[in-house]
mmCIF file of C-alpha atoms and ligand atoms in Angstrom:
data_model
loop_
_atom_site.group_PDB
_atom_site.id
_atom_site.type_symbol
_atom_site.label_atom_id
_atom_site.label_comp_id
_atom_site.label_asym_id
_atom_site.label_seq_id
_atom_site.Cartn_x
_atom_site.Cartn_y
_atom_site.Cartn_z
ATOM 1 C CA MET A 1 -46.728 -9.762 -117.423
ATOM 2 C CA ILE A 2 -48.576 -12.536 -115.404
ATOM 3 C CA GLY A 3 -49.322 -15.630 -117.554
ATOM 4 C CA LEU A 4 -52.485 -17.218 -116.933
ATOM 5 C CA VAL A 5 -52.359 -21.131 -117.886
ATOM 6 C CA VAL A 6 -55.637 -22.979 -117.720
ATOM 7 C CA VAL A 7 -55.572 -26.478 -117.798
ATOM 8 C CA THR A 8 -58.633 -28.389 -118.727
ATOM 9 C CA SER A 9 -58.816 -32.044 -119.333
ATOM 10 C CA MET A 10 -60.901 -33.381 -122.223
ATOM 11 C CA PRO A 11 -62.070 -36.692 -123.014
ATOM 12 C CA ALA A 12 -60.207 -38.925 -125.451
ATOM 13 C CA ILE A 13 -63.191 -39.455 -127.030
ATOM 14 C CA GLU A 14 -67.180 -38.276 -127.096
ATOM 15 C CA THR A 15 -69.511 -38.919 -129.466
ATOM 16 C CA ASP A 16 -72.806 -37.047 -129.435
ATOM 17 C CA GLY A 17 -75.798 -38.786 -130.601
ATOM 18 C CA LEU A 18 -73.771 -40.575 -133.096
ATOM 19 C CA THR A 19 -75.799 -42.318 -135.739
ATOM 20 C CA LYS A 20 -75.157 -44.680 -138.557
ATOM 21 C CA ARG A 21 -77.522 -46.046 -140.850
ATOM 22 C CA PHE A 22 -76.425 -48.467 -143.648
ATOM 23 C CA GLY A 23 -79.109 -48.695 -146.539
ATOM 24 C CA ALA A 24 -82.683 -48.012 -144.934
ATOM 25 C CA ASP A 25 -82.620 -51.044 -143.291
ATOM 26 C CA VAL A 26 -79.481 -51.693 -140.715
ATOM 27 C CA LEU A 27 -79.132 -49.207 -138.293
ATOM 28 C CA ALA A 28 -75.467 -50.148 -137.256
ATOM 29 C CA VAL A 29 -74.809 -46.942 -134.198
ATOM 30 C CA ASP A 30 -78.098 -45.700 -132.980
ATOM 31 C CA ASP A 31 -77.446 -42.000 -131.089
ATOM 32 C CA LEU A 32 -74.621 -43.110 -129.254
ATOM 33 C CA ASP A 33 -73.130 -40.975 -126.587
ATOM 34 C CA LEU A 34 -70.069 -42.091 -125.466
ATOM 35 C CA THR A 35 -66.951 -40.359 -123.360
ATOM 36 C CA VAL A 36 -63.640 -41.802 -122.711
ATOM 37 C CA GLU A 37 -61.311 -39.921 -120.788
ATOM 38 C CA GLU A 38 -57.985 -38.943 -121.291
ATOM 39 C CA GLY A 39 -55.358 -42.018 -119.550
ATOM 40 C CA GLU A 40 -58.614 -44.557 -119.278
ATOM 41 C CA VAL A 41 -58.294 -48.110 -120.569
ATOM 42 C CA PHE A 42 -61.786 -48.695 -122.198
ATOM 43 C CA GLY A 43 -63.278 -52.021 -122.863
ATOM 44 C CA PHE A 44 -66.091 -51.557 -125.917
ATOM 45 C CA LEU A 45 -67.940 -54.797 -125.658
ATOM 46 C CA GLY A 46 -70.646 -56.434 -127.478
ATOM 47 C CA PRO A 47 -71.661 -59.340 -129.784
ATOM 48 C CA ASN A 48 -71.555 -59.801 -133.515
ATOM 49 C CA GLY A 49 -72.862 -56.942 -135.351
ATOM 50 C CA ALA A 50 -73.844 -54.702 -132.352
ATOM 51 C CA GLY A 51 -72.075 -51.820 -134.214
ATOM 52 C CA LYS A 52 -68.727 -51.686 -132.441
ATOM 53 C CA SER A 53 -66.571 -51.553 -135.744
ATOM 54 C CA THR A 54 -68.505 -49.286 -136.827
ATOM 55 C CA THR A 55 -68.231 -46.779 -134.114
ATOM 56 C CA ILE A 56 -64.016 -47.130 -134.530
ATOM 57 C CA ASN A 57 -64.617 -46.353 -138.446
ATOM 58 C CA VAL A 58 -66.392 -43.498 -137.363
ATOM 59 C CA LEU A 59 -63.837 -42.581 -135.375
ATOM 60 C CA LEU A 60 -61.287 -42.831 -137.847
ATOM 61 C CA ASP A 61 -63.515 -41.144 -140.797
ATOM 62 C CA PHE A 62 -63.243 -44.028 -142.183
ATOM 63 C CA VAL A 63 -67.267 -44.194 -142.277
ATOM 64 C CA ARG A 64 -69.277 -40.966 -142.160
ATOM 65 C CA PRO A 65 -72.345 -40.359 -139.540
ATOM 66 C CA THR A 66 -75.657 -40.203 -140.677
ATOM 67 C CA ALA A 67 -76.415 -38.081 -137.747
ATOM 68 C CA GLY A 68 -74.637 -36.547 -134.719
ATOM 69 C CA SER A 69 -71.041 -36.118 -133.840
ATOM 70 C CA ALA A 70 -67.710 -37.360 -132.848
ATOM 71 C CA ARG A 71 -64.436 -35.904 -131.096
ATOM 72 C CA VAL A 72 -61.385 -37.430 -131.056
ATOM 73 C CA LEU A 73 -58.436 -35.883 -128.796
ATOM 74 C CA GLY A 74 -60.464 -32.710 -128.593
ATOM 75 C CA LEU A 75 -60.717 -32.782 -132.564
ATOM 76 C CA ASP A 76 -63.677 -33.111 -135.227
ATOM 77 C CA ALA A 77 -63.863 -36.895 -136.293
ATOM 78 C CA GLN A 78 -64.536 -35.798 -139.793
ATOM 79 C CA ALA A 79 -62.988 -32.048 -140.145
ATOM 80 C CA ASP A 80 -59.942 -33.116 -138.608
ATOM 81 C CA ALA A 81 -59.009 -36.686 -139.265
ATOM 82 C CA ALA A 82 -55.820 -35.865 -140.730
ATOM 83 C CA ALA A 83 -54.344 -34.147 -137.493
ATOM 84 C CA ILE A 84 -56.101 -36.996 -135.475
ATOM 85 C CA ARG A 85 -54.436 -39.853 -137.559
ATOM 86 C CA GLU A 86 -51.056 -38.352 -137.008
ATOM 87 C CA ARG A 87 -51.664 -38.426 -132.788
ATOM 88 C CA ILE A 88 -53.212 -42.265 -132.948
ATOM 89 C CA GLY A 89 -52.745 -45.597 -133.620
ATOM 90 C CA VAL A 90 -55.054 -47.710 -134.835
ATOM 91 C CA LEU A 91 -55.586 -51.793 -135.658
ATOM 92 C CA PRO A 92 -58.619 -52.057 -137.537
ATOM 93 C CA GLU A 93 -60.483 -55.287 -137.917
ATOM 94 C CA GLY A 94 -58.991 -57.333 -140.554
ATOM 95 C CA GLY A 95 -55.953 -55.706 -140.431
ATOM 96 C CA GLU A 96 -54.259 -53.530 -143.374
ATOM 97 C CA LEU A 97 -51.620 -55.594 -144.694
ATOM 98 C CA TYR A 98 -49.782 -56.043 -148.060
ATOM 99 C CA ASP A 99 -48.530 -59.759 -148.198
ATOM 100 C CA ARG A 100 -45.739 -59.009 -150.369
ATOM 101 C CA LEU A 101 -43.949 -56.303 -147.810
ATOM 102 C CA THR A 102 -42.067 -57.720 -145.047
ATOM 103 C CA GLY A 103 -43.213 -57.187 -141.477
ATOM 104 C CA ARG A 104 -40.451 -54.782 -140.663
ATOM 105 C CA GLU A 105 -41.244 -52.645 -144.128
ATOM 106 C CA HIS A 106 -44.831 -52.423 -142.349
ATOM 107 C CA LEU A 107 -43.597 -50.404 -139.043
ATOM 108 C CA GLU A 108 -41.408 -48.434 -141.952
ATOM 109 C CA TRP A 109 -44.443 -47.331 -143.706
ATOM 110 C CA ILE A 110 -46.233 -46.444 -140.298
ATOM 111 C CA ALA A 111 -43.018 -44.570 -139.363
ATOM 112 C CA ARG A 112 -42.962 -42.870 -142.604
ATOM 113 C CA THR A 113 -46.573 -41.946 -142.941
ATOM 114 C CA ASN A 114 -46.428 -40.657 -139.604
ATOM 115 C CA ASP A 115 -42.945 -38.610 -139.795
ATOM 116 C CA LEU A 116 -41.528 -40.781 -137.152
ATOM 117 C CA GLN A 117 -38.407 -42.080 -138.696
ATOM 118 C CA GLU A 118 -35.952 -40.625 -136.152
ATOM 119 C CA SER A 119 -37.345 -41.800 -133.141
ATOM 120 C CA VAL A 120 -38.854 -44.981 -133.650
ATOM 121 C CA ASP A 121 -36.729 -48.439 -132.215
ATOM 122 C CA TYR A 122 -38.157 -50.693 -134.331
ATOM 123 C CA GLU A 123 -36.645 -54.113 -132.429
ATOM 124 C CA ALA A 124 -37.978 -52.584 -129.635
ATOM 125 C CA THR A 125 -41.482 -52.839 -131.008
ATOM 126 C CA LEU A 126 -40.815 -55.822 -132.541
ATOM 127 C CA ASP A 127 -39.783 -57.639 -129.376
ATOM 128 C CA ARG A 128 -42.416 -55.757 -127.359
ATOM 129 C CA VAL A 129 -45.181 -57.859 -129.672
ATOM 130 C CA GLY A 130 -43.176 -60.816 -129.789
ATOM 131 C CA LEU A 131 -41.776 -61.241 -133.193
ATOM 132 C CA THR A 132 -38.045 -61.546 -133.794
ATOM 133 C CA ALA A 133 -35.786 -59.941 -136.513
ATOM 134 C CA GLU A 134 -36.044 -63.197 -138.614
ATOM 135 C CA GLU A 135 -39.796 -62.979 -138.609
ATOM 136 C CA ALA A 136 -39.843 -59.562 -139.596
ATOM 137 C CA ALA A 137 -37.670 -59.998 -142.681
ATOM 138 C CA ARG A 138 -40.226 -62.276 -143.762
ATOM 139 C CA PRO A 139 -43.219 -61.214 -146.327
ATOM 140 C CA VAL A 140 -46.401 -60.979 -144.515
ATOM 141 C CA GLY A 141 -48.166 -63.280 -147.019
ATOM 142 C CA GLY A 142 -46.532 -66.241 -144.973
ATOM 143 C CA TYR A 143 -47.677 -65.242 -141.757
ATOM 144 C CA SER A 144 -49.966 -67.332 -139.038
ATOM 145 C CA LYS A 145 -53.138 -65.090 -138.204
ATOM 146 C CA GLY A 146 -51.431 -64.544 -134.771
ATOM 147 C CA MET A 147 -48.330 -62.950 -136.225
ATOM 148 C CA ALA A 148 -50.209 -60.803 -138.460
ATOM 149 C CA GLN A 149 -52.054 -60.048 -135.600
ATOM 150 C CA ARG A 150 -48.677 -58.802 -133.604
ATOM 151 C CA LEU A 151 -47.014 -56.676 -136.325
ATOM 152 C CA ALA A 152 -50.923 -55.074 -136.644
ATOM 153 C CA PHE A 153 -50.482 -54.504 -132.732
ATOM 154 C CA GLY A 154 -46.914 -53.473 -133.302
ATOM 155 C CA MET A 155 -47.890 -50.872 -136.105
ATOM 156 C CA ALA A 156 -50.377 -48.958 -133.387
ATOM 157 C CA ILE A 157 -47.891 -48.807 -130.943
ATOM 158 C CA LEU A 158 -45.223 -47.285 -132.696
ATOM 159 C CA GLY A 159 -44.283 -43.989 -131.653
ATOM 160 C CA GLU A 160 -46.107 -43.788 -128.797
ATOM 161 C CA PRO A 161 -49.381 -42.508 -129.612
ATOM 162 C CA ASP A 162 -51.409 -40.243 -127.262
ATOM 163 C CA LEU A 163 -54.545 -42.882 -128.053
ATOM 164 C CA LEU A 164 -54.698 -46.383 -129.387
ATOM 165 C CA LEU A 165 -58.449 -47.610 -131.231
ATOM 166 C CA LEU A 166 -57.908 -51.284 -131.326
ATOM 167 C CA ASP A 167 -60.611 -53.420 -133.307
ATOM 168 C CA GLU A 168 -60.749 -56.876 -131.661
ATOM 169 C CA PRO A 169 -56.519 -56.430 -130.558
ATOM 170 C CA SER A 170 -56.791 -60.571 -129.371
ATOM 171 C CA SER A 171 -58.329 -61.767 -132.572
ATOM 172 C CA GLY A 172 -56.053 -64.686 -133.981
ATOM 173 C CA LEU A 173 -53.951 -64.697 -130.913
ATOM 174 C CA ASP A 174 -53.338 -67.652 -128.225
ATOM 175 C CA PRO A 175 -53.442 -67.358 -124.806
ATOM 176 C CA THR A 176 -49.995 -66.337 -124.479
ATOM 177 C CA GLY A 177 -50.512 -63.749 -127.288
ATOM 178 C CA MET A 178 -53.283 -62.231 -125.668
ATOM 179 C CA GLN A 179 -51.806 -62.262 -122.088
ATOM 180 C CA GLU A 180 -48.773 -60.426 -124.012
ATOM 181 C CA MET A 181 -51.375 -57.979 -125.681
ATOM 182 C CA ARG A 182 -53.150 -57.119 -122.109
ATOM 183 C CA THR A 183 -49.358 -56.662 -120.640
ATOM 184 C CA ILE A 184 -48.875 -54.112 -123.383
ATOM 185 C CA ILE A 185 -52.216 -52.356 -123.264
ATOM 186 C CA ARG A 186 -51.498 -51.598 -119.989
ATOM 187 C CA GLU A 187 -48.094 -50.177 -120.330
ATOM 188 C CA GLU A 188 -49.091 -48.060 -122.872
ATOM 189 C CA ALA A 189 -51.952 -46.579 -120.372
ATOM 190 C CA ASP A 190 -49.157 -46.509 -117.819
ATOM 191 C CA ARG A 191 -47.067 -44.233 -119.996
ATOM 192 C CA GLY A 192 -50.156 -41.922 -120.281
ATOM 193 C CA ALA A 193 -52.012 -43.147 -123.652
ATOM 194 C CA THR A 194 -55.744 -43.675 -123.895
ATOM 195 C CA VAL A 195 -56.612 -47.033 -124.815
ATOM 196 C CA PHE A 196 -59.977 -47.812 -126.330
ATOM 197 C CA PHE A 197 -61.155 -51.371 -127.653
ATOM 198 C CA SER A 198 -63.363 -53.600 -128.787
ATOM 199 C CA SER A 199 -63.965 -57.234 -127.434
ATOM 200 C CA HIS A 200 -66.107 -60.327 -127.296
ATOM 201 C CA ILE A 201 -64.011 -61.737 -124.488
ATOM 202 C CA LEU A 202 -65.214 -60.543 -121.092
ATOM 203 C CA GLY A 203 -62.368 -61.939 -119.184
ATOM 204 C CA GLU A 204 -60.171 -59.956 -121.465
ATOM 205 C CA VAL A 205 -62.170 -56.885 -120.491
ATOM 206 C CA GLU A 206 -62.114 -57.611 -116.811
ATOM 207 C CA SER A 207 -58.304 -57.937 -116.592
ATOM 208 C CA VAL A 208 -57.353 -55.051 -118.446
ATOM 209 C CA CYS A 209 -60.223 -52.022 -118.591
ATOM 210 C CA ASP A 210 -60.474 -49.440 -116.422
ATOM 211 C CA ARG A 211 -64.031 -49.059 -117.373
ATOM 212 C CA LEU A 212 -66.171 -50.519 -119.896
ATOM 213 C CA GLY A 213 -69.258 -50.104 -122.398
ATOM 214 C CA ILE A 214 -71.513 -52.207 -124.072
ATOM 215 C CA MET A 215 -72.956 -52.310 -126.817
ATOM 216 C CA ASN A 216 -76.054 -54.236 -128.025
ATOM 217 C CA GLU A 217 -78.283 -53.169 -131.692
ATOM 218 C CA GLY A 218 -76.537 -50.577 -132.411
ATOM 219 C CA ARG A 219 -77.137 -48.934 -128.596
ATOM 220 C CA LEU A 220 -74.568 -48.286 -125.616
ATOM 221 C CA VAL A 221 -76.534 -50.104 -123.060
ATOM 222 C CA THR A 222 -74.701 -49.756 -119.921
ATOM 223 C CA THR A 223 -70.892 -47.984 -119.225
ATOM 224 C CA GLY A 224 -69.075 -48.307 -115.827
ATOM 225 C CA THR A 225 -66.157 -49.864 -113.971
ATOM 226 C CA ILE A 226 -66.574 -53.910 -113.736
ATOM 227 C CA ASP A 227 -67.070 -53.725 -109.851
ATOM 228 C CA ALA A 228 -70.072 -50.687 -110.304
ATOM 229 C CA LEU A 229 -71.657 -53.174 -112.571
ATOM 230 C CA ARG A 230 -71.400 -55.880 -110.562
ATOM 231 C CA ASP A 231 -72.719 -53.766 -107.846
ATOM 232 C CA GLU A 232 -75.697 -52.350 -109.267
ATOM 233 C CA LEU A 233 -76.809 -56.029 -110.321
ATOM 234 C CA ASP A 234 -75.447 -57.956 -107.355
ATOM 235 C CA LEU A 235 -73.683 -60.356 -109.250
ATOM 236 C CA ASP A 236 -71.389 -62.628 -106.970
ATOM 237 C CA ALA A 237 -68.020 -63.992 -107.895
ATOM 238 C CA SER A 238 -67.240 -67.094 -106.054
ATOM 239 C CA VAL A 239 -64.265 -69.507 -105.561
ATOM 240 C CA SER A 240 -64.080 -73.110 -104.498
ATOM 241 C CA ILE A 241 -61.237 -73.925 -102.086
ATOM 242 C CA GLU A 242 -60.482 -77.646 -101.159
ATOM 243 C CA VAL A 243 -58.433 -78.056 -98.309
ATOM 244 C CA ASP A 244 -57.380 -81.088 -96.119
ATOM 245 C CA ALA A 245 -59.833 -80.858 -93.458
ATOM 246 C CA VAL A 246 -62.162 -77.607 -92.416
ATOM 247 C CA PRO A 247 -61.216 -76.227 -89.341
ATOM 248 C CA ASP A 248 -63.717 -75.332 -86.890
ATOM 249 C CA GLY A 249 -65.285 -71.872 -86.985
ATOM 250 C CA LEU A 250 -63.427 -71.393 -90.302
ATOM 251 C CA ALA A 251 -66.405 -70.764 -92.472
ATOM 252 C CA ALA A 252 -67.904 -68.643 -89.927
ATOM 253 C CA ASP A 253 -64.723 -66.582 -89.774
ATOM 254 C CA ILE A 254 -64.632 -66.326 -93.519
ATOM 255 C CA GLU A 255 -68.925 -65.169 -93.524
ATOM 256 C CA SER A 256 -67.924 -62.282 -91.344
ATOM 257 C CA ASN A 257 -65.167 -60.508 -93.567
ATOM 258 C CA GLU A 258 -66.321 -57.213 -95.476
ATOM 259 C CA GLY A 259 -67.142 -58.346 -99.272
ATOM 260 C CA VAL A 260 -68.159 -62.057 -98.520
ATOM 261 C CA HIS A 261 -71.671 -63.015 -98.916
ATOM 262 C CA ALA A 262 -71.801 -66.548 -98.410
ATOM 263 C CA VAL A 263 -69.722 -69.871 -97.413
ATOM 264 C CA GLU A 264 -70.856 -73.158 -97.901
ATOM 265 C CA THR A 265 -69.271 -76.412 -97.082
ATOM 266 C CA ASP A 266 -69.346 -79.341 -98.635
ATOM 267 C CA GLY A 267 -66.977 -82.325 -97.139
ATOM 268 C CA THR A 268 -63.485 -80.575 -97.076
ATOM 269 C CA THR A 269 -64.224 -78.244 -99.710
ATOM 270 C CA LEU A 270 -65.476 -74.466 -98.764
ATOM 271 C CA THR A 271 -67.129 -72.452 -101.845
ATOM 272 C CA ILE A 272 -66.831 -68.611 -100.667
ATOM 273 C CA SER A 273 -69.321 -65.997 -102.696
ATOM 274 C CA VAL A 274 -67.833 -62.668 -102.598
ATOM 275 C CA ALA A 275 -68.615 -59.072 -103.727
ATOM 276 C CA ASN A 276 -65.584 -58.970 -106.432
ATOM 277 C CA PRO A 277 -62.732 -60.473 -108.018
ATOM 278 C CA THR A 278 -60.452 -58.589 -105.664
ATOM 279 C CA ARG A 279 -61.693 -60.246 -102.529
ATOM 280 C CA LYS A 280 -61.920 -63.883 -103.823
ATOM 281 C CA ILE A 281 -57.808 -63.494 -102.995
ATOM 282 C CA ASP A 282 -58.358 -62.298 -99.703
ATOM 283 C CA ALA A 283 -60.833 -64.980 -98.830
ATOM 284 C CA ILE A 284 -57.835 -67.805 -100.444
ATOM 285 C CA ARG A 285 -55.427 -65.991 -97.927
ATOM 286 C CA ARG A 286 -57.263 -66.506 -94.993
ATOM 287 C CA VAL A 287 -58.245 -70.669 -95.969
ATOM 288 C CA ASP A 288 -54.395 -70.730 -96.649
ATOM 289 C CA GLU A 289 -53.763 -69.655 -92.752
ATOM 290 C CA ARG A 290 -55.459 -72.395 -91.014
ATOM 291 C CA ALA A 291 -55.699 -75.190 -93.638
ATOM 292 C CA THR A 292 -53.888 -76.787 -96.134
ATOM 293 C CA VAL A 293 -54.941 -75.326 -99.320
ATOM 294 C CA LEU A 294 -55.073 -78.570 -102.135
ATOM 295 C CA ASP A 295 -57.029 -77.011 -105.000
ATOM 296 C CA VAL A 296 -58.759 -73.791 -106.117
ATOM 297 C CA ARG A 297 -61.277 -73.035 -108.551
ATOM 298 C CA SER A 298 -62.418 -69.612 -109.719
ATOM 299 C CA THR A 299 -66.041 -69.784 -110.929
ATOM 300 C CA ASP A 300 -66.854 -66.879 -111.705
ATOM 301 C CA THR A 301 -69.530 -66.860 -114.394
ATOM 302 C CA SER A 302 -70.993 -63.286 -113.252
ATOM 303 C CA LEU A 303 -69.559 -61.439 -116.223
ATOM 304 C CA GLU A 304 -71.621 -63.563 -118.581
ATOM 305 C CA GLN A 305 -74.661 -63.084 -116.469
ATOM 306 C CA LEU A 306 -73.911 -59.522 -116.743
ATOM 307 C CA PHE A 307 -73.773 -59.554 -120.388
ATOM 308 C CA ASN A 308 -76.939 -61.682 -120.619
ATOM 309 C CA THR A 309 -78.785 -59.443 -118.634
ATOM 310 C CA TYR A 310 -77.916 -56.050 -120.432
ATOM 311 C CA THR A 311 -78.365 -57.707 -123.709
ATOM 312 C CA GLY A 312 -81.560 -59.952 -123.091
ATOM 313 C CA ASN A 313 -80.018 -63.074 -123.948
ATOM 314 C CA GLY A 314 -81.657 -64.548 -120.555
ATOM 315 C CA GLU A 315 -80.649 -66.750 -117.630
ATOM 316 C CA GLY A 316 -79.766 -69.896 -119.712
ATOM 317 C CA GLU A 317 -77.137 -70.563 -122.473
ATOM 318 C CA PRO A 318 -76.226 -67.961 -124.285
ATOM 319 C CA GLU A 319 -77.303 -67.566 -128.077
ATOM 320 C CA PRO A 320 -75.191 -69.166 -130.449
ATOM 321 C CA SER A 321 -73.904 -65.939 -131.521
ATOM 322 C CA ALA A 322 -72.736 -64.956 -127.943
ATOM 323 C CA ALA A 323 -71.010 -68.965 -127.660
ATOM 324 C CA GLY A 324 -67.634 -67.537 -127.678
ATOM 325 C CA PHE A 325 -68.674 -65.647 -124.308
ATOM 326 C CA ALA A 326 -69.365 -68.590 -122.518
ATOM 327 C CA GLY A 327 -66.029 -70.652 -123.485
ATOM 328 C CA ASP A 328 -63.865 -68.055 -123.017
ATOM 329 C CA GLU A 329 -65.073 -66.862 -119.625
ATOM 330 C CA THR A 330 -64.085 -70.533 -118.751
ATOM 331 C CA ALA A 331 -60.544 -70.348 -120.325
ATOM 332 C CA GLU A 332 -60.279 -67.015 -118.218
ATOM 333 C CA THR A 333 -61.652 -69.052 -115.105
ATOM 334 C CA ALA A 334 -58.304 -71.307 -114.406
ATOM 335 C CA ALA A 335 -55.847 -68.114 -114.985
ATOM 336 C CA GLU A 336 -57.347 -66.103 -112.781
ATOM 337 C CA VAL A 337 -57.048 -67.283 -109.373
ATOM 338 C CA GLY A 338 -52.913 -66.780 -110.153
ATOM 339 C CA ARG A 339 -53.336 -63.190 -110.968
HETATM 340 N N1 ATP B 401 -70.189 -51.683 -144.455
HETATM 341 C C1 ATP B 401 -71.503 -51.875 -144.351
HETATM 342 N N2 ATP B 401 -72.416 -51.875 -145.279
HETATM 343 C C2 ATP B 401 -73.322 -52.426 -144.999
HETATM 344 N N3 ATP B 401 -73.873 -52.756 -143.742
HETATM 345 C C3 ATP B 401 -72.861 -52.885 -142.844
HETATM 346 C C4 ATP B 401 -71.405 -52.150 -143.142
HETATM 347 N N4 ATP B 401 -70.656 -52.347 -142.218
HETATM 348 C C5 ATP B 401 -71.458 -52.875 -141.334
HETATM 349 N N5 ATP B 401 -72.663 -53.023 -141.403
HETATM 350 C C6 ATP B 401 -73.558 -53.233 -140.361
HETATM 351 O O1 ATP B 401 -73.839 -52.815 -139.449
HETATM 352 C C7 ATP B 401 -74.039 -53.339 -138.429
HETATM 353 C C8 ATP B 401 -73.177 -53.420 -137.236
HETATM 354 O O2 ATP B 401 -71.469 -54.206 -137.834
HETATM 355 P P1 ATP B 401 -70.223 -53.530 -137.146
HETATM 356 O O3 ATP B 401 -69.210 -54.477 -137.749
HETATM 357 O O4 ATP B 401 -70.383 -52.454 -136.331
HETATM 358 O O5 ATP B 401 -70.553 -54.725 -135.994
HETATM 359 P P2 ATP B 401 -69.332 -55.536 -134.775
HETATM 360 O O6 ATP B 401 -69.772 -54.938 -133.166
HETATM 361 O O7 ATP B 401 -67.886 -54.789 -135.290
HETATM 362 O O8 ATP B 401 -69.555 -56.918 -135.129
HETATM 363 P P3 ATP B 401 -68.244 -58.006 -134.936
HETATM 364 O O9 ATP B 401 -68.151 -58.156 -133.548
HETATM 365 O O10 ATP B 401 -68.825 -59.133 -135.390
HETATM 366 O O11 ATP B 401 -67.289 -57.061 -135.474
HETATM 367 C C9 ATP B 401 -74.258 -54.891 -138.802
HETATM 368 O O12 ATP B 401 -75.470 -55.236 -139.125
HETATM 369 C C10 ATP B 401 -73.282 -55.035 -140.207
HETATM 370 O O13 ATP B 401 -73.983 -56.008 -140.663
HETATM 371 MG MG1 MG B 402 -66.498 -55.866 -135.280
#
């Protein structure tokens, strides 16, 4: 007998006209059509109140949709919620921790409820999220915010789930913790997991996501790769490089390279506008071949512009509710050149 195996790839997450109202006045999610492919790292970005958590809560069957439907790993988010839960790792907004239980007991509890006892390596998981054995032996009531978030992250990745649903995983983490979290997200993707995570932090999304979606007032205003969104809006990234002396013809040489939009020279500083952030590194290398580089400053405000363009915050200062975008972007910028 000849067996025929048809392998079809199905999206990890698919919503169709998903709508959630709270009472008569609040339209939290408005006719959302979202597809996240298997194996993707997808960043779900938007300001406070955009509907990110509500969407995630529908995928988890914590909240029933008013209209439309959602499928997770090919299963119906409502009808098949129990089967879905066995295959996903979750970091809910605000966590779900019990003060009297230790960190380790939380992991054991997740392992028990997911039938994972045999296969779980608690030490390795704690190590990955940066909690020591001593910390894991303490009740969670005495944890700092960052430690609680690290534990919640460990609970999500325990048992190698097919899909991670993370609601603001970087919340409460310091810059080192955020970097570690990004590393884990990439590692999870590398072993084949799909990662769907919400964030306010544009730099975080840029450095770890394959694709992003921007939510505003319950609507998905755009989806795509960061580069595609930049191209669509014709946004520049730029880098300022201070050198000991600018050799003749250097600016023109750099400007003639693919992906370089403009080069301005001010004294011994070259400011190079490029089509996307990866071109910045090329530009720095080229300058470094011909001059002594004294300082490099990356001035990439384009994601903030991108967000403002789609959410209607205008060209100037972001609205107070979006203040995190400006601040976080600045914080990211210093680290970016080194990546
Ligand atoms: N249980 C609820 N009852 C009533 N309104 C709710 C409920 N949950 C969310 N909302 C409302 O739905 C809208 C979307 O909220 P949601 O929590 O999904 O936003 P978010 O994008 O996750 O925001 P944040 O970045 O602040 O976490 C908000 O107006 C919020 O007040
Ligand atoms: Mg939220």
